[in-house]
Structure formats: C-alpha cells, structure tokens
Amino acid sequence: MYGYFVKRTLQAAFTAFFVMSLSFVLVRLMPGNPADQLRGQLIRNNPSLSQQEINRRVANYINIDYSRPLHEQYLTYVSGILQGDLGQSVSQNAPVSEILGEALPWTVFAFSVAILLMFAVGISLGALMAYKEGSRFDVSTTGLGIVLNSTPNYVTALLFLYVFGFTLGWFPTSGHISSSIVPIVDPLRPVATAQFVASAVYHASLLIATVVITGFGGVALAMRGNSIQVLGEDYLRVARLRGLSDTRIALRYVARNAILPMYTGLLLAFGAIVGGSAILEQVFTYPGLGYYIVAAVEARDYPLMMGGFVLITLGVVVGAFIADVTYGLVDPRVSTGGDAS
Amino acid sequence: MSQGNQSETKPAGSGGFGTVADSSLSRRERYRRVLDLWVVAPFRVVWNDVRARIGTALVLGFVTVGVVGPALVAEPRVGQAPLLVGPFRGGIVGGSWYEVTNASLFGLSVPWLAFHWPLGTDNVGRGILEQVVHATPRMLTMVATAGLFVTLLGTTVGALAGYTGGRLDQLLSTAVDIVLTLPGLPLLLILVALLEPESPVVLGIVLSLQGWAGMARAIRSQVLTIRSTSYVEASRAMGLSTPAIVAKEIVPNIMPFVMINMVNAMRNVIFASVGLYFLGLLPFSEVVNWGVMLQLAYSNGGLLTLDAAHWLLVPMVSIILLSMGLILFAQGMDRVFNPRVRARHAETTANGGDEPAESSPRTASLGGDL
C-alpha cells in the first residue's frame, strides 16, 4: 500500500512537471513570437514608453522574458505558475488567474451536476438492463445507447438550443444567471441566495441536459457489461445458495462489484468532460473555462490559452491522483500495485 | 493432394479420410483454410448479426459515396443554384427536385433521373448534398489516417511494453499515463492554433495524437495476461521464435481490442474535427468537412430560421450515421474475434478452422439480438 502510494504520488508530480514544461515549450513554439507581436503593439499604442518599460510589460504579459537565458526563463515561468501567476491576458486586459478563477466555479458547478446526474441515470439504467438481459427493454435501450453514443454532444446541444431555446423559448440561450439577479451566497439572506441558485440552475439546465443525454448511454452500457459479468461469478451462486435476500444480493454483491471499476471512470470523466467543455460552453455562450480557452485561441491570446491549459491539466492530474489513491482504499486488490486488470 | 481434399468437403467425408494430417496439406489447401478462417467465417458471423450488418452497410455506404460520389455529383460552387432552397422542393412525390429526362448511353436514349439540389441549397446557392458528398473523401482520408496512426503506435507501444517488461515497460507505461492525463481538447486547440493543419492526413494525425495511449494501455495488459498463459509458454518451450509467437499466439488474441480502439479513435477524430471546424478554429478555404457546413449554417442563423434548418441537419445526420456505422461495425468485429463469443457459436467458427466451413451447418443462434 505504501509503495503504491509513493509511486502514484511521484507519477502525479512528474506529470504536473511535464505539463508545465510542455506548456513552456508550446509558448516558445508559438508562431510569430508572441513577445515581438506584443512589443510591436505596445510601441504603436504608446510611443513614449522607454525600452525597459516595454520589456517589463511584455515579460508581465507573456510570463517569459525572452532576452534572458533559457533555463532562467524556464525557472521564472514555472515558479510563476506555482505562485498562481499565469501572466496577463492580452484580449481581456486582466490577469489570467483572475479571469480563469472567475470562470472556474461555473464550469465546476455545471459539469459536476451534469456528470453526477449522468452517472446516476446510467448506472441505474445499466443495472436494470443487465437484470433483464435479452428482453425487449434491454435491446431497445442498448440500441438507444449506441445512437446517443454516436452523437457528438455539440450536435445535441445545437438541437436543444434550437428547440428549447429559440423555438419554444423555455430556457435562456446564454449566460450564467439573469442580469437582474445579484450573485450572492449568504445564509442570512436565504431568499436572495435561493433566487441566485435557482437562476444559476435554470441557466445551466440546457447544458446539463446535453451532457446527461449524450453521456448516460455509454455509462449504462458499461454498467450493463460489468453487471452481466458479475452475475456470472461463482460467489453469486454461493450467495444465492446461502439463501441471502434478493435485495442484499443486488446491492451488496452485484451493484458494488459492478460499480467499483467505474469509480475511477467517474473521476476521470470530470477531467475529460471539463476538458471537452470548450465546444459546449461556446454553443450555450456559458462563460466558463472552455469558453475562455476558445476565446483566447480565436484572439491568439497566448497567456490566456496556456493558463487555461495548465489549469485544466493540473485539475485532471489531481483528479486522477485522488481517484487512484482512494480506489486503492475501496478495492484492496489495487493496493498491491500490480496490474489491476 | 488437392483432389483428395476436394472430396473432403462432403459432409460425410467418404473419400480423403486419410489426408487430414497437417503435413499433407498442400499450399493451396492451407491458403483456403486461412481464407476460410479469416474471411468466410467472419463474414458469416457479421452477416448473421443485425448490428454488424447495419454497421458494415453504413461504413461501406460512406466509402462508396467517398469514392464514387464526387464523380457523380456536381462540385459545389457559389451561385450554382437559387439561394436557400428547401430540401425536396415541391414535395417528395412529384416535386421539382427531380425530373425524368433522357440520357444517351452508347448512342441509345434511355430514361434518366436528373436531380436538382435534392437536399436544398445554402445562402450562397451551393447544393447541400453536393457539399456533403464532396467533403466525404477528405473526411474518410482523415478518419483512415487517424485509425492507422493510432493502431500502429498503440499496438507497437503496448505490445512492446507488455512483452518486454522491466525498465522499458516502466518507461513506456509512464509515458502512456502522462499522455492519457493530458486534457484532449485544450491541447488540441493549442496544437491546431500552432500548426494550422489543412491536409486531411496531417489533421488526422494531429487530432489523434492522444488516442494511441488508451490503446497502448489496453494492449499492454492484454499482452501481459496472454504472455503467461500455458500455450504461449508451451510455444516458447518448443523453441518457436519471438516473431512467430507474436504473430500466431498474441496478435489473434488482441485483435478485438485493436478493432474497438481503432474505431474509437476514428469516432473521436470525427467528433474533434467537426467540433474544431464548427468553432471556426481550423483554417478552411472551401467546404472540406461537415464541420465547416455546421459552422456556416450556424453562423448564418441556421438555428434562428426554419429556412436554413436543413443546412444544419444534413451534416449532423451524416456525422451521426458515420460514427454509428463505425461503432456497430466494431461490435460486429468483436463478435468475430472474441474467443468467448466464438465459443458460444462454435458450430460455425470453430469448424471453419478445422474443416471447410461450407460443410458446417448454419446456426440460427447467430442472429441473436444481444
């Protein structure tokens, strides 16, 4: 157990280090040298600035001072990131950490709700399908799952936006909350807080529905497969022979052993879906992390691009680390460090 | 020898009873058995499985459209038709989107159907069908590149790591873990901004840069389990060379994983390319991808008015059908390769290996709906 923990921690640290180095390399590879571009812009806009002042500002924006030796640039860059300094966004004219810090809670909120719902629906449906294996219900749900799985989520998003947003007008088509609502979370003012939460849920509902609709099919199929496999195990026959109740068998034996392999999948899904959030957030004009990354790429705003990339990756690394470490706690087979599969 | 084997195909097996020993197989007979094991029996399995049949039909349909389509359908040009014509103008029956004319074939005048923008046109008068069809070859090239790239890299790395073990395995596995952890889309966004790929081959490789890792991991653990099975150890003890063991014992066992991962990579590259074109982040000069159509339709108010809805819906349906075809095809292939499923339908496939499949009875159970 101890060795596994150490190995996993080292791996997470190494991955984080690798990502920061990669992002450094990527910034340096950017076409047209972002620093020169910025320098030109600054000189054009305020010709009175001294060369030193311009250099200072450019370094501030990009987080890299191109005139210094490479290893020094690298160290400054990494230590800057570790201190939460991701540079200055060019297009939004604000510190990158501030923009992303404001966007992050919205993405986390919308996608956590969506992923939890998706797994809840998928797992219960998958268990039911496995229980009724071969029935008409199972066949039609499997078919539905395949169809939903082959639909990209932005296609579903566009359809939802068209039907429920524009045509029927039931749901808002952009933004976090209504403009008339004050964003406030204060236990002393429950009415205002409730209004705020309700408005946030209302604005995120189309996005949440899209993630759930396009995602639950895959979860259900995985759960169905796991459950069917568990149903064939010997210990289940033993449990039945011992005369255990059906509920106990279903919950303690089948559900537990079928869900376990999906636990890491759940935590990794956060990473994958938040990483893939860019297109959905763009479609729904929902200013979260992905929205700003796309906006940054469109504006060639390198600091914001790299900041978003580093932030998301570190989030995913931490998520995967937590998943692996806690998985060792719930499933003793893993903690030996051997191949879990 | 071939004369004796001919008679063996009879179910009763009256004539060449003594010729079944492996050493007496002629080259031609061996080829026939290989063909049987790898072509006839899989085909039968596929044909008997509803999902695989649909999947194969869809994939073959798209390949046909990609190969033949551009020659048959006019190239989309601005102003080739009236603007924003609806699909099936004038109704399905008796509409003005088709007309019966005469075409001359080898000097003979034969009745012919001429189509006029059957799926409607966009806001600059380009036919929607024409755009979908002419974007297909590039999409298929991209998808095939991605599948090939992912399969080659993933299988090589995974098999190498699993088979060699030790330090090389550790190194490769760490690399795989890191690549798996990188968030796909943000990295793609940045790479695409950096490289601005236009060629479908380059695009396919860039968009599937991450896909090989998942495959490598699946293959590695699969190779690990096969490596220690008794039959592989037996062949090693018999002194078979490593390439022979890999080719004969390992590859057939990992084929299901290869197929499924390859199809997944293909599906992902479709989704990613369409998504990036849709966001307008990939450079394009003409309609080269269904994502471009989505983007143009969306940015020209395809969501707001019913006039342009078909413009948005046609590429959507194409995307869904192609990826559904790929998924169903992979599931059918799972049926072909998966030893467990094969065992369940032993009559067809197992016999296909031991004696000519023509003599084996067709099993009705293959048409199962699971």
mmCIF file of C-alpha atoms in Angstrom, chain B residues 1 6 30 41 50 65 79 96 117 163 191 228 241 264 273 288 301 320 326:
data_model
loop_
_atom_site.group_PDB
_atom_site.id
_atom_site.type_symbol
_atom_site.label_atom_id
_atom_site.label_comp_id
_atom_site.label_asym_id
_atom_site.label_seq_id
_atom_site.Cartn_x
_atom_site.Cartn_y
_atom_site.Cartn_z
ATOM 1 C CA MET B 1 -3.394 -33.743 -52.899
ATOM 2 C CA GLN B 6 -11.978 -31.809 -52.770
ATOM 3 C CA ARG B 30 -3.628 -24.121 -46.481
ATOM 4 C CA ALA B 41 -16.293 -17.400 -41.180
ATOM 5 C CA VAL B 50 -28.046 -7.442 -37.180
ATOM 6 C CA VAL B 65 -20.038 7.883 -51.505
ATOM 7 C CA GLY B 79 -24.257 30.580 -57.166
ATOM 8 C CA SER B 96 -39.410 19.745 -58.811
ATOM 9 C CA TRP B 117 -30.438 20.181 -55.357
ATOM 10 C CA TYR B 163 6.074 -8.266 -23.892
ATOM 11 C CA LEU B 191 -1.765 22.478 -31.330
ATOM 12 C CA SER B 228 1.787 -16.029 -19.075
ATOM 13 C CA SER B 241 10.919 -17.641 -32.474
ATOM 14 C CA ASN B 264 -12.953 4.696 -31.071
ATOM 15 C CA SER B 273 -12.501 17.711 -36.408
ATOM 16 C CA VAL B 288 -13.788 20.395 -46.693
ATOM 17 C CA GLY B 301 -28.665 31.853 -38.500
ATOM 18 C CA ILE B 320 -24.219 10.504 -36.582
ATOM 19 C CA LEU B 326 -18.222 2.577 -37.127
#
